[in-house]
Amino acid sequence: CVVGIGYPVYSTFKAIEKKDNEEQEHLLTYWAVYGCFIFAEVFSDTVLSWIPLYYHLKLALLIWLQLPSTNGSKEIYEKHLRPFLLTNEPRLDRIEGGAFGEINNFLEKHQREIQYLRGPLKKLFMG
């Protein structure tokens, strides 16, 4: 978690604060590839976890994806993720639009319940 999320979050913060466009692009690419990896892992982790040294290999992959010297995330993005997303962009846009439409419908239908929970949740999290 520290390698896959903690360090990249802090690096992203630093790149944003420094307004380092090159580092921001590197980190955006990392987050896109990392997100796809985590999405795929949700469905395959039960099987993959049985592979000897799986978690060691996962750690190595996360390091490889992050290191500017290896540019692993850029390689995965350009060779696999970008072509997939470009090919499926219209379909993914329809899915995204439908999902956001459903979320908005849900929120509109349940405004009263949301308002009711707002106070207790605010007290719980804000003190």
mmCIF file of N, CA, C and O in Angstrom, residues 3-91:
data_model
loop_
_atom_site.group_PDB
_atom_site.id
_atom_site.type_symbol
_atom_site.label_atom_id
_atom_site.label_comp_id
_atom_site.label_asym_id
_atom_site.label_seq_id
_atom_site.Cartn_x
_atom_site.Cartn_y
_atom_site.Cartn_z
ATOM 1 N N VAL A 3 3.925 1.510 -1.192
ATOM 2 C CA VAL A 3 4.592 1.623 -2.490
ATOM 3 C C VAL A 3 3.601 1.969 -3.590
ATOM 4 O O VAL A 3 3.865 2.822 -4.433
ATOM 5 N N GLY A 4 2.437 1.321 -3.593
ATOM 6 C CA GLY A 4 1.469 1.517 -4.665
ATOM 7 C C GLY A 4 0.659 2.788 -4.561
ATOM 8 O O GLY A 4 0.247 3.349 -5.573
ATOM 9 N N ILE A 5 0.425 3.263 -3.319
ATOM 10 C CA ILE A 5 -0.447 4.425 -3.141
ATOM 11 C C ILE A 5 0.251 5.560 -2.380
ATOM 12 O O ILE A 5 0.250 6.707 -2.827
ATOM 13 N N GLY A 6 0.833 5.249 -1.219
ATOM 14 C CA GLY A 6 1.405 6.277 -0.350
ATOM 15 C C GLY A 6 2.454 7.144 -1.025
ATOM 16 O O GLY A 6 2.331 8.381 -1.062
ATOM 17 N N TYR A 7 3.485 6.509 -1.554
ATOM 18 C CA TYR A 7 4.551 7.270 -2.212
ATOM 19 C C TYR A 7 4.032 8.025 -3.441
ATOM 20 O O TYR A 7 4.337 9.209 -3.605
ATOM 21 N N PRO A 8 3.225 7.389 -4.314
ATOM 22 C CA PRO A 8 2.708 8.134 -5.460
ATOM 23 C C PRO A 8 1.810 9.317 -5.079
ATOM 24 O O PRO A 8 1.822 10.343 -5.756
ATOM 25 N N VAL A 9 1.042 9.193 -4.001
ATOM 26 C CA VAL A 9 0.208 10.322 -3.562
ATOM 27 C C VAL A 9 1.100 11.493 -3.174
ATOM 28 O O VAL A 9 0.864 12.640 -3.579
ATOM 29 N N TYR A 10 2.127 11.220 -2.404
ATOM 30 C CA TYR A 10 3.027 12.291 -1.989
ATOM 31 C C TYR A 10 3.770 12.870 -3.195
ATOM 32 O O TYR A 10 3.927 14.094 -3.316
ATOM 33 N N SER A 11 4.199 12.008 -4.103
ATOM 34 C CA SER A 11 4.885 12.483 -5.314
ATOM 35 C C SER A 11 3.953 13.343 -6.164
ATOM 36 O O SER A 11 4.384 14.334 -6.755
ATOM 37 N N THR A 12 2.686 12.970 -6.218
ATOM 38 C CA THR A 12 1.700 13.751 -6.971
ATOM 39 C C THR A 12 1.535 15.129 -6.339
ATOM 40 O O THR A 12 1.523 16.149 -7.033
ATOM 41 N N PHE A 13 1.423 15.147 -5.017
ATOM 42 C CA PHE A 13 1.337 16.416 -4.292
ATOM 43 C C PHE A 13 2.529 17.307 -4.638
ATOM 44 O O PHE A 13 2.373 18.494 -4.949
ATOM 45 N N LYS A 14 3.736 16.743 -4.575
ATOM 46 C CA LYS A 14 4.944 17.523 -4.853
ATOM 47 C C LYS A 14 4.947 18.052 -6.287
ATOM 48 O O LYS A 14 5.299 19.209 -6.529
ATOM 49 N N ALA A 15 4.539 17.213 -7.238
ATOM 50 C CA ALA A 15 4.521 17.632 -8.643
ATOM 51 C C ALA A 15 3.502 18.740 -8.877
ATOM 52 O O ALA A 15 3.753 19.670 -9.657
ATOM 53 N N ILE A 16 2.352 18.656 -8.213
ATOM 54 C CA ILE A 16 1.333 19.698 -8.351
ATOM 55 C C ILE A 16 1.837 21.009 -7.749
ATOM 56 O O ILE A 16 1.710 22.078 -8.351
ATOM 57 N N GLU A 17 2.404 20.929 -6.552
ATOM 58 C CA GLU A 17 2.888 22.134 -5.874
ATOM 59 C C GLU A 17 4.031 22.796 -6.639
ATOM 60 O O GLU A 17 4.110 24.021 -6.690
ATOM 61 N N LYS A 18 4.898 21.988 -7.238
ATOM 62 C CA LYS A 18 6.026 22.548 -7.992
ATOM 63 C C LYS A 18 5.613 22.979 -9.400
ATOM 64 O O LYS A 18 6.406 23.573 -10.112
ATOM 65 N N LYS A 19 4.388 22.591 -9.798
ATOM 66 C CA LYS A 19 3.902 22.850 -11.153
ATOM 67 C C LYS A 19 4.829 22.221 -12.191
ATOM 68 O O LYS A 19 5.110 22.809 -13.239
ATOM 69 N N ASP A 20 5.291 21.007 -11.871
ATOM 70 C CA ASP A 20 6.194 20.255 -12.741
ATOM 71 C C ASP A 20 5.357 19.426 -13.725
ATOM 72 O O ASP A 20 4.902 18.329 -13.417
ATOM 73 N N ASN A 21 5.145 19.970 -14.932
ATOM 74 C CA ASN A 21 4.275 19.325 -15.914
ATOM 75 C C ASN A 21 4.766 17.949 -16.335
ATOM 76 O O ASN A 21 3.969 17.033 -16.538
ATOM 77 N N GLU A 22 6.062 17.792 -16.470
ATOM 78 C CA GLU A 22 6.622 16.497 -16.875
ATOM 79 C C GLU A 22 6.347 15.430 -15.807
ATOM 80 O O GLU A 22 5.919 14.318 -16.121
ATOM 81 N N GLU A 23 6.559 15.785 -14.555
ATOM 82 C CA GLU A 23 6.298 14.851 -13.456
ATOM 83 C C GLU A 23 4.795 14.592 -13.301
ATOM 84 O O GLU A 23 4.376 13.477 -13.011
ATOM 85 N N GLN A 24 3.984 15.616 -13.521
ATOM 86 C CA GLN A 24 2.529 15.430 -13.463
ATOM 87 C C GLN A 24 2.068 14.431 -14.527
ATOM 88 O O GLN A 24 1.249 13.555 -14.252
ATOM 89 N N GLU A 25 2.611 14.563 -15.738
ATOM 90 C CA GLU A 25 2.248 13.621 -16.811
ATOM 91 C C GLU A 25 2.691 12.206 -16.449
ATOM 92 O O GLU A 25 1.945 11.237 -16.646
ATOM 93 N N HIS A 26 3.889 12.083 -15.906
ATOM 94 C CA HIS A 26 4.395 10.772 -15.483
ATOM 95 C C HIS A 26 3.456 10.156 -14.441
ATOM 96 O O HIS A 26 3.092 8.977 -14.524
ATOM 97 N N LEU A 27 3.035 10.960 -13.476
ATOM 98 C CA LEU A 27 2.180 10.444 -12.408
ATOM 99 C C LEU A 27 0.755 10.172 -12.881
ATOM 100 O O LEU A 27 0.133 9.198 -12.449
ATOM 101 N N LEU A 28 0.223 10.990 -13.777
ATOM 102 C CA LEU A 28 -1.099 10.703 -14.339
ATOM 103 C C LEU A 28 -1.081 9.375 -15.090
ATOM 104 O O LEU A 28 -2.023 8.578 -14.997
ATOM 105 N N THR A 29 -0.004 9.135 -15.800
ATOM 106 C CA THR A 29 0.140 7.869 -16.513
ATOM 107 C C THR A 29 0.207 6.721 -15.521
ATOM 108 O O THR A 29 -0.450 5.685 -15.696
ATOM 109 N N TYR A 30 0.976 6.906 -14.445
ATOM 110 C CA TYR A 30 1.055 5.874 -13.408
ATOM 111 C C TYR A 30 -0.326 5.581 -12.840
ATOM 112 O O TYR A 30 -0.728 4.434 -12.706
ATOM 113 N N TRP A 31 -1.084 6.635 -12.470
ATOM 114 C CA TRP A 31 -2.390 6.429 -11.847
ATOM 115 C C TRP A 31 -3.355 5.728 -12.788
ATOM 116 O O TRP A 31 -4.168 4.901 -12.356
ATOM 117 N N ALA A 32 -3.289 6.039 -14.080
ATOM 118 C CA ALA A 32 -4.163 5.371 -15.048
ATOM 119 C C ALA A 32 -3.830 3.879 -15.127
ATOM 120 O O ALA A 32 -4.725 3.025 -15.083
ATOM 121 N N VAL A 33 -2.551 3.561 -15.210
ATOM 122 C CA VAL A 33 -2.131 2.151 -15.293
ATOM 123 C C VAL A 33 -2.414 1.447 -13.966
ATOM 124 O O VAL A 33 -2.926 0.319 -13.945
ATOM 125 N N TYR A 34 -2.112 2.097 -12.859
ATOM 126 C CA TYR A 34 -2.365 1.516 -11.541
ATOM 127 C C TYR A 34 -3.852 1.222 -11.350
ATOM 128 O O TYR A 34 -4.234 0.163 -10.865
ATOM 129 N N GLY A 35 -4.699 2.158 -11.751
ATOM 130 C CA GLY A 35 -6.143 1.958 -11.632
ATOM 131 C C GLY A 35 -6.616 0.748 -12.414
ATOM 132 O O GLY A 35 -7.437 -0.043 -11.926
ATOM 133 N N CYS A 36 -6.095 0.570 -13.614
ATOM 134 C CA CYS A 36 -6.466 -0.603 -14.420
ATOM 135 C C CYS A 36 -5.945 -1.887 -13.787
ATOM 136 O O CYS A 36 -6.632 -2.914 -13.788
ATOM 137 N N PHE A 37 -4.746 -1.828 -13.248
ATOM 138 C CA PHE A 37 -4.170 -2.994 -12.577
ATOM 139 C C PHE A 37 -5.020 -3.392 -11.375
ATOM 140 O O PHE A 37 -5.359 -4.563 -11.199
ATOM 141 N N ILE A 38 -5.406 -2.429 -10.563
ATOM 142 C CA ILE A 38 -6.225 -2.709 -9.381
ATOM 143 C C ILE A 38 -7.598 -3.223 -9.794
ATOM 144 O O ILE A 38 -8.140 -4.147 -9.184
ATOM 145 N N PHE A 39 -8.174 -2.643 -10.843
ATOM 146 C CA PHE A 39 -9.466 -3.103 -11.340
ATOM 147 C C PHE A 39 -9.388 -4.573 -11.766
ATOM 148 O O PHE A 39 -10.255 -5.380 -11.412
ATOM 149 N N ALA A 40 -8.337 -4.919 -12.506
ATOM 150 C CA ALA A 40 -8.171 -6.311 -12.937
ATOM 151 C C ALA A 40 -7.882 -7.225 -11.750
ATOM 152 O O ALA A 40 -8.363 -8.364 -11.696
ATOM 153 N N GLU A 41 -7.140 -6.723 -10.789
ATOM 154 C CA GLU A 41 -6.776 -7.525 -9.623
ATOM 155 C C GLU A 41 -7.999 -7.883 -8.774
ATOM 156 O O GLU A 41 -8.038 -8.948 -8.156
ATOM 157 N N VAL A 42 -8.996 -7.021 -8.748
ATOM 158 C CA VAL A 42 -10.215 -7.304 -7.987
ATOM 159 C C VAL A 42 -10.806 -8.649 -8.434
ATOM 160 O O VAL A 42 -11.276 -9.438 -7.620
ATOM 161 N N PHE A 43 -10.756 -8.906 -9.733
ATOM 162 C CA PHE A 43 -11.354 -10.117 -10.279
ATOM 163 C C PHE A 43 -10.407 -11.318 -10.278
ATOM 164 O O PHE A 43 -10.851 -12.450 -10.360
ATOM 165 N N SER A 44 -9.115 -11.058 -10.193
ATOM 166 C CA SER A 44 -8.159 -12.155 -10.332
ATOM 167 C C SER A 44 -7.336 -12.448 -9.081
ATOM 168 O O SER A 44 -6.587 -13.424 -9.060
ATOM 169 N N ASP A 45 -7.463 -11.631 -8.041
ATOM 170 C CA ASP A 45 -6.611 -11.760 -6.860
ATOM 171 C C ASP A 45 -6.736 -13.122 -6.183
ATOM 172 O O ASP A 45 -5.735 -13.670 -5.718
ATOM 173 N N THR A 46 -7.930 -13.675 -6.138
ATOM 174 C CA THR A 46 -8.123 -14.973 -5.481
ATOM 175 C C THR A 46 -7.269 -16.045 -6.133
ATOM 176 O O THR A 46 -6.664 -16.870 -5.445
ATOM 177 N N VAL A 47 -7.190 -16.012 -7.443
ATOM 178 C CA VAL A 47 -6.383 -16.999 -8.172
ATOM 179 C C VAL A 47 -4.905 -16.624 -8.112
ATOM 180 O O VAL A 47 -4.056 -17.485 -7.836
ATOM 181 N N LEU A 48 -4.600 -15.354 -8.368
ATOM 182 C CA LEU A 48 -3.202 -14.919 -8.407
ATOM 183 C C LEU A 48 -2.490 -15.079 -7.068
ATOM 184 O O LEU A 48 -1.288 -15.333 -7.040
ATOM 185 N N SER A 49 -3.221 -14.924 -5.975
ATOM 186 C CA SER A 49 -2.583 -15.012 -4.666
ATOM 187 C C SER A 49 -2.013 -16.400 -4.381
ATOM 188 O O SER A 49 -1.181 -16.559 -3.495
ATOM 189 N N TRP A 50 -2.447 -17.389 -5.136
ATOM 190 C CA TRP A 50 -1.915 -18.742 -4.969
ATOM 191 C C TRP A 50 -0.583 -18.941 -5.684
ATOM 192 O O TRP A 50 0.119 -19.924 -5.442
ATOM 193 N N ILE A 51 -0.220 -18.019 -6.559
ATOM 194 C CA ILE A 51 1.046 -18.115 -7.282
ATOM 195 C C ILE A 51 2.178 -17.796 -6.317
ATOM 196 O O ILE A 51 2.147 -16.764 -5.640
ATOM 197 N N PRO A 52 3.176 -18.681 -6.243
ATOM 198 C CA PRO A 52 4.313 -18.409 -5.343
ATOM 199 C C PRO A 52 4.963 -17.060 -5.683
ATOM 200 O O PRO A 52 5.133 -16.718 -6.842
ATOM 201 N N LEU A 53 5.266 -16.312 -4.678
ATOM 202 C CA LEU A 53 5.924 -15.004 -4.781
ATOM 203 C C LEU A 53 5.078 -13.952 -5.503
ATOM 204 O O LEU A 53 5.603 -12.947 -5.982
ATOM 205 N N TYR A 54 3.759 -14.170 -5.573
ATOM 206 C CA TYR A 54 2.878 -13.208 -6.257
ATOM 207 C C TYR A 54 3.040 -11.808 -5.685
ATOM 208 O O TYR A 54 3.180 -10.833 -6.425
ATOM 209 N N TYR A 55 3.009 -11.691 -4.368
ATOM 210 C CA TYR A 55 3.072 -10.359 -3.765
ATOM 211 C C TYR A 55 4.456 -9.720 -3.942
ATOM 212 O O TYR A 55 4.564 -8.493 -4.046
ATOM 213 N N HIS A 56 5.485 -10.528 -4.045
ATOM 214 C CA HIS A 56 6.816 -9.992 -4.348
ATOM 215 C C HIS A 56 6.851 -9.477 -5.787
ATOM 216 O O HIS A 56 7.411 -8.409 -6.071
ATOM 217 N N LEU A 57 6.229 -10.220 -6.691
ATOM 218 C CA LEU A 57 6.167 -9.799 -8.088
ATOM 219 C C LEU A 57 5.318 -8.530 -8.238
ATOM 220 O O LEU A 57 5.657 -7.638 -9.017
ATOM 221 N N LYS A 58 4.243 -8.455 -7.476
ATOM 222 C CA LYS A 58 3.389 -7.264 -7.505
ATOM 223 C C LYS A 58 4.172 -6.041 -7.023
ATOM 224 O O LYS A 58 4.096 -4.978 -7.635
ATOM 225 N N LEU A 59 4.929 -6.196 -5.960
ATOM 226 C CA LEU A 59 5.755 -5.109 -5.452
ATOM 227 C C LEU A 59 6.760 -4.661 -6.514
ATOM 228 O O LEU A 59 6.928 -3.466 -6.762
ATOM 229 N N ALA A 60 7.399 -5.624 -7.155
ATOM 230 C CA ALA A 60 8.370 -5.302 -8.205
ATOM 231 C C ALA A 60 7.685 -4.564 -9.363
ATOM 232 O O ALA A 60 8.238 -3.596 -9.907
ATOM 233 N N LEU A 61 6.493 -5.012 -9.726
ATOM 234 C CA LEU A 61 5.747 -4.351 -10.800
ATOM 235 C C LEU A 61 5.422 -2.905 -10.422
ATOM 236 O O LEU A 61 5.602 -1.990 -11.233
ATOM 237 N N LEU A 62 4.957 -2.686 -9.206
ATOM 238 C CA LEU A 62 4.615 -1.324 -8.772
ATOM 239 C C LEU A 62 5.834 -0.410 -8.791
ATOM 240 O O LEU A 62 5.741 0.751 -9.196
ATOM 241 N N ILE A 63 6.966 -0.929 -8.368
ATOM 242 C CA ILE A 63 8.202 -0.138 -8.404
ATOM 243 C C ILE A 63 8.583 0.159 -9.851
ATOM 244 O O ILE A 63 8.925 1.291 -10.202
ATOM 245 N N TRP A 64 8.499 -0.861 -10.705
ATOM 246 C CA TRP A 64 8.823 -0.690 -12.129
ATOM 247 C C TRP A 64 7.909 0.350 -12.781
ATOM 248 O O TRP A 64 8.355 1.165 -13.584
ATOM 249 N N LEU A 65 6.633 0.339 -12.429
ATOM 250 C CA LEU A 65 5.692 1.303 -12.993
ATOM 251 C C LEU A 65 6.041 2.739 -12.590
ATOM 252 O O LEU A 65 5.844 3.669 -13.368
ATOM 253 N N GLN A 66 6.564 2.922 -11.381
ATOM 254 C CA GLN A 66 6.807 4.271 -10.849
ATOM 255 C C GLN A 66 8.141 4.878 -11.255
ATOM 256 O O GLN A 66 8.232 6.090 -11.428
ATOM 257 N N LEU A 67 9.150 4.068 -11.344
ATOM 258 C CA LEU A 67 10.492 4.617 -11.532
ATOM 259 C C LEU A 67 10.629 5.367 -12.855
ATOM 260 O O LEU A 67 10.365 4.818 -13.917
ATOM 261 N N PRO A 68 11.054 6.619 -12.792
ATOM 262 C CA PRO A 68 11.266 7.376 -14.030
ATOM 263 C C PRO A 68 12.328 6.735 -14.929
ATOM 264 O O PRO A 68 12.245 6.836 -16.152
ATOM 265 N N SER A 69 13.296 6.060 -14.331
ATOM 266 C CA SER A 69 14.363 5.449 -15.136
ATOM 267 C C SER A 69 13.852 4.284 -15.981
ATOM 268 O O SER A 69 14.369 4.023 -17.059
ATOM 269 N N THR A 70 12.815 3.577 -15.515
ATOM 270 C CA THR A 70 12.265 2.463 -16.300
ATOM 271 C C THR A 70 11.070 2.894 -17.138
ATOM 272 O O THR A 70 10.786 2.279 -18.157
ATOM 273 N N ASN A 71 10.386 3.938 -16.704
ATOM 274 C CA ASN A 71 9.211 4.447 -17.409
ATOM 275 C C ASN A 71 8.191 3.347 -17.712
ATOM 276 O O ASN A 71 7.574 3.327 -18.763
ATOM 277 N N GLY A 72 8.023 2.432 -16.759
ATOM 278 C CA GLY A 72 7.141 1.286 -16.946
ATOM 279 C C GLY A 72 5.697 1.673 -17.184
ATOM 280 O O GLY A 72 5.030 1.097 -18.048
ATOM 281 N N SER A 73 5.207 2.653 -16.442
ATOM 282 C CA SER A 73 3.806 3.033 -16.626
ATOM 283 C C SER A 73 3.577 3.623 -18.015
ATOM 284 O O SER A 73 2.546 3.354 -18.645
ATOM 285 N N LYS A 74 4.536 4.380 -18.512
ATOM 286 C CA LYS A 74 4.398 4.952 -19.861
ATOM 287 C C LYS A 74 4.403 3.846 -20.907
ATOM 288 O O LYS A 74 3.630 3.880 -21.866
ATOM 289 N N GLU A 75 5.260 2.853 -20.708
ATOM 290 C CA GLU A 75 5.334 1.730 -21.649
ATOM 291 C C GLU A 75 4.008 0.963 -21.699
ATOM 292 O O GLU A 75 3.479 0.674 -22.772
ATOM 293 N N ILE A 76 3.452 0.648 -20.528
ATOM 294 C CA ILE A 76 2.171 -0.066 -20.465
ATOM 295 C C ILE A 76 1.056 0.798 -21.051
ATOM 296 O O ILE A 76 0.206 0.322 -21.809
ATOM 297 N N TYR A 77 1.075 2.079 -20.713
ATOM 298 C CA TYR A 77 0.041 2.990 -21.215
ATOM 299 C C TYR A 77 0.065 3.054 -22.738
ATOM 300 O O TYR A 77 -0.968 2.907 -23.394
ATOM 301 N N GLU A 78 1.242 3.305 -23.308
ATOM 302 C CA GLU A 78 1.336 3.494 -24.759
ATOM 303 C C GLU A 78 1.109 2.207 -25.540
ATOM 304 O O GLU A 78 0.511 2.237 -26.615
ATOM 305 N N LYS A 79 1.570 1.083 -25.029
ATOM 306 C CA LYS A 79 1.454 -0.183 -25.771
ATOM 307 C C LYS A 79 0.106 -0.872 -25.587
ATOM 308 O O LYS A 79 -0.335 -1.599 -26.476
ATOM 309 N N HIS A 80 -0.532 -0.687 -24.427
ATOM 310 C CA HIS A 80 -1.738 -1.467 -24.142
ATOM 311 C C HIS A 80 -2.958 -0.615 -23.779
ATOM 312 O O HIS A 80 -4.022 -0.773 -24.390
ATOM 313 N N LEU A 81 -2.820 0.235 -22.779
ATOM 314 C CA LEU A 81 -3.974 0.952 -22.258
ATOM 315 C C LEU A 81 -4.520 1.976 -23.247
ATOM 316 O O LEU A 81 -5.724 2.008 -23.521
ATOM 317 N N ARG A 82 -3.668 2.808 -23.804
ATOM 318 C CA ARG A 82 -4.114 3.839 -24.740
ATOM 319 C C ARG A 82 -4.808 3.240 -25.955
ATOM 320 O O ARG A 82 -5.911 3.680 -26.307
ATOM 321 N N PRO A 83 -4.207 2.236 -26.621
ATOM 322 C CA PRO A 83 -4.913 1.641 -27.768
ATOM 323 C C PRO A 83 -6.274 1.047 -27.384
ATOM 324 O O PRO A 83 -7.260 1.203 -28.118
ATOM 325 N N PHE A 84 -6.346 0.389 -26.229
ATOM 326 C CA PHE A 84 -7.613 -0.179 -25.771
ATOM 327 C C PHE A 84 -8.648 0.914 -25.549
ATOM 328 O O PHE A 84 -9.796 0.807 -25.974
ATOM 329 N N LEU A 85 -8.243 1.983 -24.867
ATOM 330 C CA LEU A 85 -9.172 3.068 -24.566
ATOM 331 C C LEU A 85 -9.611 3.806 -25.832
ATOM 332 O O LEU A 85 -10.785 4.163 -25.966
ATOM 333 N N LEU A 86 -8.691 4.022 -26.765
ATOM 334 C CA LEU A 86 -9.059 4.687 -28.015
ATOM 335 C C LEU A 86 -10.059 3.849 -28.810
ATOM 336 O O LEU A 86 -11.031 4.378 -29.347
ATOM 337 N N THR A 87 -9.832 2.552 -28.863
ATOM 338 C CA THR A 87 -10.726 1.655 -29.599
ATOM 339 C C THR A 87 -12.114 1.621 -28.966
ATOM 340 O O THR A 87 -13.119 1.561 -29.662
ATOM 341 N N ASN A 88 -12.178 1.651 -27.654
ATOM 342 C CA ASN A 88 -13.439 1.497 -26.934
ATOM 343 C C ASN A 88 -14.009 2.799 -26.393
ATOM 344 O O ASN A 88 -14.981 2.773 -25.636
ATOM 345 N N GLU A 89 -13.442 3.925 -26.785
ATOM 346 C CA GLU A 89 -13.856 5.209 -26.224
ATOM 347 C C GLU A 89 -15.352 5.495 -26.373
ATOM 348 O O GLU A 89 -16.006 5.882 -25.393
ATOM 349 N N PRO A 90 -15.959 5.300 -27.555
ATOM 350 C CA PRO A 90 -17.401 5.579 -27.652
ATOM 351 C C PRO A 90 -18.240 4.712 -26.697
ATOM 352 O O PRO A 90 -19.159 5.211 -26.044
ATOM 353 N N ARG A 91 -17.916 3.444 -26.598
ATOM 354 C CA ARG A 91 -18.648 2.548 -25.701
ATOM 355 C C ARG A 91 -18.446 2.955 -24.243
ATOM 356 O O ARG A 91 -19.387 2.989 -23.457
#
